[in-house]
CSV table of N, CA and C in Angstrom, one decimal:
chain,number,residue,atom,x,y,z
A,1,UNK,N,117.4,90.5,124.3
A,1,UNK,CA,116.3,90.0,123.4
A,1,UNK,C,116.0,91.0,122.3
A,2,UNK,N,115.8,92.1,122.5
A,2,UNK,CA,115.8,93.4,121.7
A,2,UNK,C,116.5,93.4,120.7
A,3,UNK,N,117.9,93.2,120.8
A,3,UNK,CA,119.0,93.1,120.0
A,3,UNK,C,119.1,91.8,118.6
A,4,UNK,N,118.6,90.8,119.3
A,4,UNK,CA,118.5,89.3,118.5
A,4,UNK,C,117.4,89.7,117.6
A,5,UNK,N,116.4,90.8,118.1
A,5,UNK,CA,115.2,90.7,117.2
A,5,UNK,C,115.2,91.6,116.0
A,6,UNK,N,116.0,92.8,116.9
A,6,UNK,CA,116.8,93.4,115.7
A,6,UNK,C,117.9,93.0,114.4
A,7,UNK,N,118.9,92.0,115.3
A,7,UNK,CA,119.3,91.1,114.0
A,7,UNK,C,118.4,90.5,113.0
A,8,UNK,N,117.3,90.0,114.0
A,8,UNK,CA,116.8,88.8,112.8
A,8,UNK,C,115.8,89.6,111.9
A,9,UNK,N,115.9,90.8,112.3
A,9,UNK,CA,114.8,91.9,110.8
A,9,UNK,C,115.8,92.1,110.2
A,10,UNK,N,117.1,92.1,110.2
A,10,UNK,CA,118.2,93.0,109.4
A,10,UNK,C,118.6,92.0,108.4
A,11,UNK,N,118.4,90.6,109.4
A,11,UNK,CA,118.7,89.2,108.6
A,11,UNK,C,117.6,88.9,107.2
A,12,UNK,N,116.9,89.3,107.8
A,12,UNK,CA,115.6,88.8,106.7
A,12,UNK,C,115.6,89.2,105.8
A,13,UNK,N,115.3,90.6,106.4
A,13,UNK,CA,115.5,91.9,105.1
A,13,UNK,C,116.5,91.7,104.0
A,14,UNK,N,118.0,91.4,104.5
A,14,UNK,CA,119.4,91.5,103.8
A,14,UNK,C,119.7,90.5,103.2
A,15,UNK,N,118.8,89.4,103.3
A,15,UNK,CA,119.4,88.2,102.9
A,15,UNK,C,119.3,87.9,101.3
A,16,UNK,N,118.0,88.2,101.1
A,16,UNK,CA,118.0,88.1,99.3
A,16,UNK,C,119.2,88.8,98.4
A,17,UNK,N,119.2,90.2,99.0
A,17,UNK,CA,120.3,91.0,98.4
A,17,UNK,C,121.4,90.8,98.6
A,18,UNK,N,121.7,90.1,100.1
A,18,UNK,CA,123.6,89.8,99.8
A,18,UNK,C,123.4,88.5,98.8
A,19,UNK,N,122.3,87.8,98.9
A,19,UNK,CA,122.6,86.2,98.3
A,19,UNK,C,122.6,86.8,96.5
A,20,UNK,N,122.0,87.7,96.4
A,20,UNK,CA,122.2,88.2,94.7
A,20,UNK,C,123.9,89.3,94.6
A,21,UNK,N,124.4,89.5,95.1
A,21,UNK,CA,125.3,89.9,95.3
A,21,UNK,C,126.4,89.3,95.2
A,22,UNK,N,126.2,87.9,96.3
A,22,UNK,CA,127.2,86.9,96.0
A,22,UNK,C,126.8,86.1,95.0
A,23,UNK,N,125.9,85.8,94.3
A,23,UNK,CA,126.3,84.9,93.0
A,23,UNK,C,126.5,86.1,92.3
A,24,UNK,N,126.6,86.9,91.6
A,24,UNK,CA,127.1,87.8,90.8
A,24,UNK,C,128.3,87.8,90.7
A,25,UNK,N,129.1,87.6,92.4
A,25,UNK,CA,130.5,87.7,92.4
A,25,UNK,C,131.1,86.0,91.9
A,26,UNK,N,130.5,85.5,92.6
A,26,UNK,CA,131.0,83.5,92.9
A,26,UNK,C,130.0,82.8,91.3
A,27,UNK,N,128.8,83.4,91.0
A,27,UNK,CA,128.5,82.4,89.7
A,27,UNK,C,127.6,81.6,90.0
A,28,UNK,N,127.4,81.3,91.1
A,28,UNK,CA,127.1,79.3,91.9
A,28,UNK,C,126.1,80.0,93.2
A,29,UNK,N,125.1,79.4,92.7
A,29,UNK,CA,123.4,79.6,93.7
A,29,UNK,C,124.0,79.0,95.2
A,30,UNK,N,124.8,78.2,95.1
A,30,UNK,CA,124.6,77.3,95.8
A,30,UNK,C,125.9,77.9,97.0
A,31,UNK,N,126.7,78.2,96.4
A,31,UNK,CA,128.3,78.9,97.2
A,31,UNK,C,127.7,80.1,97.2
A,32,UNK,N,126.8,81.1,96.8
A,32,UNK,CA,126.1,82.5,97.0
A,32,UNK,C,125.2,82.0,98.2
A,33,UNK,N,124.6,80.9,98.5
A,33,UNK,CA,123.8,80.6,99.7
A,33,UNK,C,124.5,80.6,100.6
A,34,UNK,N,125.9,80.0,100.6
A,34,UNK,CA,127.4,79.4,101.6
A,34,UNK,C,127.9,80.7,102.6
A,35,UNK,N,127.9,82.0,101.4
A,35,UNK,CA,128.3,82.8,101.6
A,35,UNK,C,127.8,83.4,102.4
A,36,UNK,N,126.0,83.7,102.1
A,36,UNK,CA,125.4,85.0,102.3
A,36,UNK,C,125.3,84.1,104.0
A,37,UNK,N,125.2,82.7,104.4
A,37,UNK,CA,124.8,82.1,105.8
A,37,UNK,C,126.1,82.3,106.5
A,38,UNK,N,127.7,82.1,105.8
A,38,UNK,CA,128.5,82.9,106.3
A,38,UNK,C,128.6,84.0,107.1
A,39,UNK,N,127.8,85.2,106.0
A,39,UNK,CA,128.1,86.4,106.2
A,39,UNK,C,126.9,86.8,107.5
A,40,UNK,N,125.5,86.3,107.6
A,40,UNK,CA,125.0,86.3,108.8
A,40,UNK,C,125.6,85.9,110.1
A,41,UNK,N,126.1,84.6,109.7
A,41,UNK,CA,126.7,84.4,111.2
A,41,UNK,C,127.5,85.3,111.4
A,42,UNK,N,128.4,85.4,110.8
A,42,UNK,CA,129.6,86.5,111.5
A,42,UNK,C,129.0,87.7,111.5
A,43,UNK,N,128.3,88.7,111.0
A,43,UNK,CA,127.4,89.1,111.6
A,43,UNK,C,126.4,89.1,113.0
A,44,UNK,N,125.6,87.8,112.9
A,44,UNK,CA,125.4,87.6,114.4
A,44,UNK,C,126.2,87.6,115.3
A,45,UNK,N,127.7,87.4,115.2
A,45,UNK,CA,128.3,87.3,116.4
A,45,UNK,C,128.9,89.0,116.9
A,46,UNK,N,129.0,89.7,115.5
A,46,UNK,CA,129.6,90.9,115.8
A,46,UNK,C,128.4,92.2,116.5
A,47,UNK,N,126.9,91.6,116.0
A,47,UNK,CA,125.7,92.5,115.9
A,47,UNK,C,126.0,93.1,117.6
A,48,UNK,N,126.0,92.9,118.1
A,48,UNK,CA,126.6,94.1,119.1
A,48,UNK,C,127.7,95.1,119.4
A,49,UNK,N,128.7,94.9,118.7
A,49,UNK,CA,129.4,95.9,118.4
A,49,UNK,C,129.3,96.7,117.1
A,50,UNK,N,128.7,96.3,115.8
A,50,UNK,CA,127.6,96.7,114.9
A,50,UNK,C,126.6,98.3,115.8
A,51,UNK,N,125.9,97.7,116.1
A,51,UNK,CA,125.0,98.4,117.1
A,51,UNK,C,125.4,99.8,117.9
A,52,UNK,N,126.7,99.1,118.5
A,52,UNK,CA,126.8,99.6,119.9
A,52,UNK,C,127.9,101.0,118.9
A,53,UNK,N,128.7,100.7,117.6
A,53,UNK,CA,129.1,102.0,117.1
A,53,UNK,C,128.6,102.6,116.3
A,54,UNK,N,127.4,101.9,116.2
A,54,UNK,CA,126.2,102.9,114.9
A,54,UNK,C,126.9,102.8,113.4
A,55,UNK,N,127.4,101.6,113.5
A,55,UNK,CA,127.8,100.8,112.0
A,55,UNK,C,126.4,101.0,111.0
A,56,UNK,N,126.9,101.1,109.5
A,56,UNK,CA,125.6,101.0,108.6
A,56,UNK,C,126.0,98.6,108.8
A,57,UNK,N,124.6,98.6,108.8
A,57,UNK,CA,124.8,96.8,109.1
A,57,UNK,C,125.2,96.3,107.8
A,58,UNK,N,124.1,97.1,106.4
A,58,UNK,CA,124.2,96.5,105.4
A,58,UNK,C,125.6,96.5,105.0
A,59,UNK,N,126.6,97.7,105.2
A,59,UNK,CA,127.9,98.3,104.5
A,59,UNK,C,128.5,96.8,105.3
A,60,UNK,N,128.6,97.0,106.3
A,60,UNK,CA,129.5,96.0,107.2
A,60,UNK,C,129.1,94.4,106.6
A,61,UNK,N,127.7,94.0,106.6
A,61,UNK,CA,127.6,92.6,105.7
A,61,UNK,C,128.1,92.7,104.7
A,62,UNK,N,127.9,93.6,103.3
A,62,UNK,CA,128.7,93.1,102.4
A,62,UNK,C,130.2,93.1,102.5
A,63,UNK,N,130.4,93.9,102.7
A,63,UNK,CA,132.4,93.9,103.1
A,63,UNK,C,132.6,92.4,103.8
A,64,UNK,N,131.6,91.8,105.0
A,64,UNK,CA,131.8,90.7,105.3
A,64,UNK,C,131.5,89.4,104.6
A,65,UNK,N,130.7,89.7,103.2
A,65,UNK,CA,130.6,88.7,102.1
A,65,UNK,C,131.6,88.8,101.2
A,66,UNK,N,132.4,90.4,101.2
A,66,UNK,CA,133.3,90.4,100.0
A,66,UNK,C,134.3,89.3,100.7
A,67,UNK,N,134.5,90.0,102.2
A,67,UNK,CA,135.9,88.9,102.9
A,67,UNK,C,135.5,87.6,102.7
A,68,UNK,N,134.4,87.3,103.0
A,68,UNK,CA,134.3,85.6,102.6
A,68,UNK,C,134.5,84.8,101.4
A,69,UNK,N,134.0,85.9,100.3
A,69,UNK,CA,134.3,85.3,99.1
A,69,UNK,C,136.2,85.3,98.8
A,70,UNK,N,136.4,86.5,99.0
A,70,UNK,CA,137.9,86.3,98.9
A,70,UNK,C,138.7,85.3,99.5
A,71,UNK,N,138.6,85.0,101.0
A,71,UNK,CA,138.8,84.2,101.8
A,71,UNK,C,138.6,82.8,100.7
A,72,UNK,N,137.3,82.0,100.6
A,72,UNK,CA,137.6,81.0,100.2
A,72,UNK,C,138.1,80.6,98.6
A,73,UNK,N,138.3,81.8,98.0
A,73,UNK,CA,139.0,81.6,96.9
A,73,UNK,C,140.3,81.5,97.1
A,74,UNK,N,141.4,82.3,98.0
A,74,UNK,CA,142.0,81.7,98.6
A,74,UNK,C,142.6,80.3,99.4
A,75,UNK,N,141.3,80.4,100.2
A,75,UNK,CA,142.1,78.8,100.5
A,75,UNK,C,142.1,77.9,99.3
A,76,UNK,N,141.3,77.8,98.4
A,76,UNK,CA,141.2,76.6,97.2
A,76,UNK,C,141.0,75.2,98.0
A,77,UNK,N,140.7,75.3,99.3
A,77,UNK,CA,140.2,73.9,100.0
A,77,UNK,C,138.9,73.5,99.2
A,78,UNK,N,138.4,73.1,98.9
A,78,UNK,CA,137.0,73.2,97.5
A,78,UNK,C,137.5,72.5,96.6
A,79,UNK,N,136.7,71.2,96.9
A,79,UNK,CA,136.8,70.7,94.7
A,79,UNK,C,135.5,71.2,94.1
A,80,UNK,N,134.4,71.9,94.8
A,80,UNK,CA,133.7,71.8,94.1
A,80,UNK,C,133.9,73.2,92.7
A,81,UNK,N,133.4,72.7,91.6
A,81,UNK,CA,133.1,73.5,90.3
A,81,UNK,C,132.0,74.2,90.1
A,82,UNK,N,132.0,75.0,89.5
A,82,UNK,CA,130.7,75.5,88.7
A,82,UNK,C,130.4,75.1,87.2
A,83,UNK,N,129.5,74.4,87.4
A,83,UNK,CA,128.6,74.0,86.2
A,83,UNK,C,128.4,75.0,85.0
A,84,UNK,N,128.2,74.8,83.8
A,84,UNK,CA,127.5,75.6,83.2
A,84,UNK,C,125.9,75.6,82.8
A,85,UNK,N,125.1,74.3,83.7
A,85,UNK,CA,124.0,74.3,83.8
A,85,UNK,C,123.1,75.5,84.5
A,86,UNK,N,122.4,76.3,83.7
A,86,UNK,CA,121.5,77.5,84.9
A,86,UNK,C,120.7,76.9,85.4
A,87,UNK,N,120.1,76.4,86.7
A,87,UNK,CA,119.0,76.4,87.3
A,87,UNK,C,117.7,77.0,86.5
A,88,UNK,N,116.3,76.0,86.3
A,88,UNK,CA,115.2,76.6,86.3
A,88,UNK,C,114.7,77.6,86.8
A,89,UNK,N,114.9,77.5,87.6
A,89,UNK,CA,114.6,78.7,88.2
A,89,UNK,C,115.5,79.5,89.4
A,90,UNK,N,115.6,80.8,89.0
A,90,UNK,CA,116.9,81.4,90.1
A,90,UNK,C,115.8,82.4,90.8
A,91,UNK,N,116.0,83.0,92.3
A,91,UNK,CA,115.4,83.7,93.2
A,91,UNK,C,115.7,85.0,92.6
A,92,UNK,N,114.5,85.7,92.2
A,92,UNK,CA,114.8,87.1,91.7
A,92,UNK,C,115.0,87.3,90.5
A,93,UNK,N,114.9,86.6,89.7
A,93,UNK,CA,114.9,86.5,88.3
A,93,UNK,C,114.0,87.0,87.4
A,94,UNK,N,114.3,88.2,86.6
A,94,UNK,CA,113.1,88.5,85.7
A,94,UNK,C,112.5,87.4,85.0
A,95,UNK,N,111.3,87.3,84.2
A,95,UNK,CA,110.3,86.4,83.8
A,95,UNK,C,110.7,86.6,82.1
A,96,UNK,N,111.1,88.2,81.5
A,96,UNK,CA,111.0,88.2,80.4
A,96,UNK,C,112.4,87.6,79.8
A,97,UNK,N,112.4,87.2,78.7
A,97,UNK,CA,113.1,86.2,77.8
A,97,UNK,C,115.1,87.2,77.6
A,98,UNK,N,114.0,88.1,77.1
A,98,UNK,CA,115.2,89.5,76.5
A,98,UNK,C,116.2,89.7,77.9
A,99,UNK,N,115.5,90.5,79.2
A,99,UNK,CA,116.4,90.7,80.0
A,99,UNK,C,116.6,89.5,80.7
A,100,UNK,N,116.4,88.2,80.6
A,100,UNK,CA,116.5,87.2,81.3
A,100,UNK,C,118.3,86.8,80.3
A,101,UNK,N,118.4,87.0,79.3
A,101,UNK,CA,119.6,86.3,77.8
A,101,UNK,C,120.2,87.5,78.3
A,102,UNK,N,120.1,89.1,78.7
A,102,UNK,CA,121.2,90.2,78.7
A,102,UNK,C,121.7,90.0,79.7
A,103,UNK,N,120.9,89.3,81.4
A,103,UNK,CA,121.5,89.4,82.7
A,103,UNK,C,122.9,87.9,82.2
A,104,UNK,N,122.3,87.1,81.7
A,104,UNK,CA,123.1,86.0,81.7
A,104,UNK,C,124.3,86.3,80.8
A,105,UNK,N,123.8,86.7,79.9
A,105,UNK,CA,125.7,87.5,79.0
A,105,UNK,C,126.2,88.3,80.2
A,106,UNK,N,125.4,88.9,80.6
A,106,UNK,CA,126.7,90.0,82.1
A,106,UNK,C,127.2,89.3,82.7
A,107,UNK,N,126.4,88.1,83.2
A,107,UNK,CA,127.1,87.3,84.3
A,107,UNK,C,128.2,86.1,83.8
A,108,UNK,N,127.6,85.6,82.8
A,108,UNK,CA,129.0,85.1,82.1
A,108,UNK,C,130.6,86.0,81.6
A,109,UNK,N,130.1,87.0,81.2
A,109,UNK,CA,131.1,88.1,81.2
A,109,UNK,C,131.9,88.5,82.5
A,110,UNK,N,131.3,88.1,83.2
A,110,UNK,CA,132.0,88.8,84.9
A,110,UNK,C,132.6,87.7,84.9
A,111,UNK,N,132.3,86.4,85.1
A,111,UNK,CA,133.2,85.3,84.9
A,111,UNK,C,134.7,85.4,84.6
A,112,UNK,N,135.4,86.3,83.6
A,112,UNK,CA,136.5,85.9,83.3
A,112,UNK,C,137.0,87.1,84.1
A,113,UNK,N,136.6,87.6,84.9
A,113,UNK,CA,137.3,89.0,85.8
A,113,UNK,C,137.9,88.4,86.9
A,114,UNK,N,138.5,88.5,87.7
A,114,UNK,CA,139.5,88.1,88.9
A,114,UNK,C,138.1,88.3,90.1
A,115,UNK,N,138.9,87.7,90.7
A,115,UNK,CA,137.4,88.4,91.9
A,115,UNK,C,137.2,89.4,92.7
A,116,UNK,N,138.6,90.2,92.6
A,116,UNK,CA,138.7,91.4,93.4
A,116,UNK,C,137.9,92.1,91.9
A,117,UNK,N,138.6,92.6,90.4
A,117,UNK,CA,137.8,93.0,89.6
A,117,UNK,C,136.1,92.9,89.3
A,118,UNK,N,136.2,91.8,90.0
A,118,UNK,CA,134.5,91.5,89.9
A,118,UNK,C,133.8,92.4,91.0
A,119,UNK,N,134.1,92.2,92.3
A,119,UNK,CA,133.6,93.0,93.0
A,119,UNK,C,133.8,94.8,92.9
A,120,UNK,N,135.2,95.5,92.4
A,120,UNK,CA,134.9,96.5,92.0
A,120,UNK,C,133.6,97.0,91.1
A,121,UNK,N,133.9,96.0,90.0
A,121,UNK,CA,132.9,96.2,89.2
A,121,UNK,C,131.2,96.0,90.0
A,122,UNK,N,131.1,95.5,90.4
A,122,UNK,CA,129.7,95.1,91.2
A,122,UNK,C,129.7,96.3,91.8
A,123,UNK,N,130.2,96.5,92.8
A,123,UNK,CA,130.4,97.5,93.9
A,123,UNK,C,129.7,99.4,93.2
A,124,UNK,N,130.6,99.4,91.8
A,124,UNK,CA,130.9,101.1,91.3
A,124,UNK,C,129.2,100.5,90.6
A,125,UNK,N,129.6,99.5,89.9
A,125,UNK,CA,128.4,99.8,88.6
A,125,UNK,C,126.6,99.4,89.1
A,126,UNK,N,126.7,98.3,89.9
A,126,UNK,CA,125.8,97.2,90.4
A,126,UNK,C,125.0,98.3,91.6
A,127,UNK,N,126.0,98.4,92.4
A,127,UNK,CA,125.3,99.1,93.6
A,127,UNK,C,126.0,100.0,93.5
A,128,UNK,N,126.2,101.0,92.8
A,128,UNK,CA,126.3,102.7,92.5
A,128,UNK,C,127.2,103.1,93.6
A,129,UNK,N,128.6,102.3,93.9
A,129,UNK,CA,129.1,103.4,95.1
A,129,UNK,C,130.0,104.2,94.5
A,130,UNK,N,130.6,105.0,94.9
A,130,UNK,CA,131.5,105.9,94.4
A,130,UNK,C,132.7,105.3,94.5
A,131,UNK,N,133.9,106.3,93.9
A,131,UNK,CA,135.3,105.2,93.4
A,131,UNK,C,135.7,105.4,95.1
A,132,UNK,N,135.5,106.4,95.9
A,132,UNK,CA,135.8,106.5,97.5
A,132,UNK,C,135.3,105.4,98.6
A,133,UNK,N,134.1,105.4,98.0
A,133,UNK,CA,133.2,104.1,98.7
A,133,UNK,C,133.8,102.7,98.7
A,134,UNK,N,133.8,102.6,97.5
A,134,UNK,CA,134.5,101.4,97.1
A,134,UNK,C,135.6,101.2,97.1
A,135,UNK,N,136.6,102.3,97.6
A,135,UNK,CA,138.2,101.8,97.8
A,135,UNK,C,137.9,101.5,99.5
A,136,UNK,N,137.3,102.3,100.0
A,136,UNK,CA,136.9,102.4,101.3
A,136,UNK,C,136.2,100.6,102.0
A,137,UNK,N,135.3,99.9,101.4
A,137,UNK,CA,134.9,98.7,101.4
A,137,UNK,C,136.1,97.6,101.0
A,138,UNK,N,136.7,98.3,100.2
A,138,UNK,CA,137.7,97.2,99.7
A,138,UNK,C,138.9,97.2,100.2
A,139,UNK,N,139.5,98.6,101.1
A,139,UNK,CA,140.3,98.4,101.8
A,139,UNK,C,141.6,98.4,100.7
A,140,UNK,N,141.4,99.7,99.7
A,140,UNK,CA,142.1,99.7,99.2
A,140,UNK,C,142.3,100.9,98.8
A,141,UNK,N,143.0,101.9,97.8
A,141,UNK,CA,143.1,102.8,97.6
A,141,UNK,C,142.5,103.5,96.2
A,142,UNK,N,142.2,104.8,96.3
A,142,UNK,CA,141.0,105.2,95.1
A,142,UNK,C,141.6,104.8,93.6
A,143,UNK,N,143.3,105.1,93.6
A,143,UNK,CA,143.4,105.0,92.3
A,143,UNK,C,143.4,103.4,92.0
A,144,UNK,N,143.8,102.5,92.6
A,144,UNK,CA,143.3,100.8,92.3
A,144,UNK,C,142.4,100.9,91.5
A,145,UNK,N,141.2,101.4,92.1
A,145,UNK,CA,139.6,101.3,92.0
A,145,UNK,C,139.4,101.7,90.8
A,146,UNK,N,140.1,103.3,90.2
A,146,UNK,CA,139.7,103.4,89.1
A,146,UNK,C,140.7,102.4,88.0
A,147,UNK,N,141.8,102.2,88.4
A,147,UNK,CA,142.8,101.5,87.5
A,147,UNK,C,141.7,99.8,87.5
A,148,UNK,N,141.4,99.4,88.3
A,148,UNK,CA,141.0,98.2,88.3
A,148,UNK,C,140.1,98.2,87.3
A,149,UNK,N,139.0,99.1,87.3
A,149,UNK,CA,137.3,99.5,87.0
A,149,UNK,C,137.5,99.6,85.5
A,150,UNK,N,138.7,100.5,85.5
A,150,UNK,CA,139.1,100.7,84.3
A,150,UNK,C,139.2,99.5,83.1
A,151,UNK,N,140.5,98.2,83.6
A,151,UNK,CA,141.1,97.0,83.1
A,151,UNK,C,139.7,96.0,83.1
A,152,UNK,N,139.2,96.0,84.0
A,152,UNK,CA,138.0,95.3,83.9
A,152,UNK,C,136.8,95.5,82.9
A,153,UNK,N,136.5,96.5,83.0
A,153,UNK,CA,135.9,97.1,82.0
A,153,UNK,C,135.8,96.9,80.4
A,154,UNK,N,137.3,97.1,80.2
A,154,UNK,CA,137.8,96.8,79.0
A,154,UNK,C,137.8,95.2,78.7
A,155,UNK,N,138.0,94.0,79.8
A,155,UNK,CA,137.7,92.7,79.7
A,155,UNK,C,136.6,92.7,79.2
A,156,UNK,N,135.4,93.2,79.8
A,156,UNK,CA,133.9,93.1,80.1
A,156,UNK,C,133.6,93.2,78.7
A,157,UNK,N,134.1,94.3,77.9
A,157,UNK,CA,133.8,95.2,76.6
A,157,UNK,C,134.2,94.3,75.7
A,158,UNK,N,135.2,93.8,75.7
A,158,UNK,CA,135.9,93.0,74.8
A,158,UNK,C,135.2,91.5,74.5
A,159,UNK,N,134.9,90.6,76.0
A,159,UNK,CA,134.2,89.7,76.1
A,159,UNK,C,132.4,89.7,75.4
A,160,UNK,N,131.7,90.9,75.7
A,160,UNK,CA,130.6,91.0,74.8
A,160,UNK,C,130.8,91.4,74.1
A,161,UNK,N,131.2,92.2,73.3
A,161,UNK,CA,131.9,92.5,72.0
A,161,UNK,C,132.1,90.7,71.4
A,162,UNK,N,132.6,90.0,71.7
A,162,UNK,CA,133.0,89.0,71.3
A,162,UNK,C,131.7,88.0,71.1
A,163,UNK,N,130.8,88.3,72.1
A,163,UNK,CA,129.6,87.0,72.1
A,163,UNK,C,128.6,87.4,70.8
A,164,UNK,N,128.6,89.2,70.5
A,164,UNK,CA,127.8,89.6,69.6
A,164,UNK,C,128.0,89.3,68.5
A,165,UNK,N,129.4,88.8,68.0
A,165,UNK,CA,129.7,88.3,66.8
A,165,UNK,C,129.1,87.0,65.9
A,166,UNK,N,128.6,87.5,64.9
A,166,UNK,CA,127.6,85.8,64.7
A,166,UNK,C,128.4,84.8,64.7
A,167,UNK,N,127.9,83.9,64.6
A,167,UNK,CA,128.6,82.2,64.0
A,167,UNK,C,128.7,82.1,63.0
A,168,UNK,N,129.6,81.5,62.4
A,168,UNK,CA,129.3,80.8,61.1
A,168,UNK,C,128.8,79.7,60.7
């Protein structure tokens, strides 16, 4: 009983922040919900072995939302799309106009990155981990991380670079 009740504070707590995590990576409020209820269950089922090795819970959920997001971009079982309609209102959303237009150029920008590049980038820049950390979550090796961070970056640069240019 102790245990479940400890999940469900870990659950509460973590939920906003993986669900902003996963739309940053996926785009789509609605597949970042998919995810983050994903990423609790499978959590709930592991939360005792979590526990019992003195796991960080939060490190182990996102790694288990990065696997999910990877996971179902892989299978491509999914017709559904992402719209380019934003929602009225998104959970967590600043109010002012300025950083409300700079978060949405980022996130359109991350758009054309791969989704492993997306989550490096999220990973180093978004949540500050080190290039170690992040090869370590990703289950990959440090120089990927900087070679990735690197190519992506330069996408990212290029793509705003490009949106700043006026119209004619």
């Amino acid at each position: 009983m102790r245990k479940e009740a400890e999940f469900t504070a870990f659950a509460q707590a973590a939920a906003p922040r993986l669900r902003q995590i996963a739309y940053l990576m996926c785009r789509d409020w609605h597949l970042a919900q998919d995810l983050t209820q994903t990423t609790l269950t499978k959590m709930y089922v592991a939360w005792p072995r979590i526990t019992r090795r003195d796991l960080d819970p939060f490190a182990y959920a996102r790694k288990t939302l990065l696997n999910a997001l990877l996971d179902h971009k892989r299978l491509r079982s999914t017709t559904e799309t992402p719209t380019d309609h934003i929602p009225d209102h998104t959970p967590d959303a600043p109010h002012h106009t300025a950083t409300t237009d700079t978060r949405l150029t980022l996130i359109d920008a991350l758009a054309h990155l791969t989704p492993r590049d997306r989550a490096i980038v999220l990973l180093r820049y978004w949540e500050d981990h080190t290039v170690e950390t992040t090869a370590e979550i990703l289950s990959v090796t440090n120089s990927v991380v900087k070679t990735q961070s690197m190519r992506a970056l330069a996408i990212l640069r290029t793509h705003l670079h490009h949106t700043d240019q006026p119209t004619p």
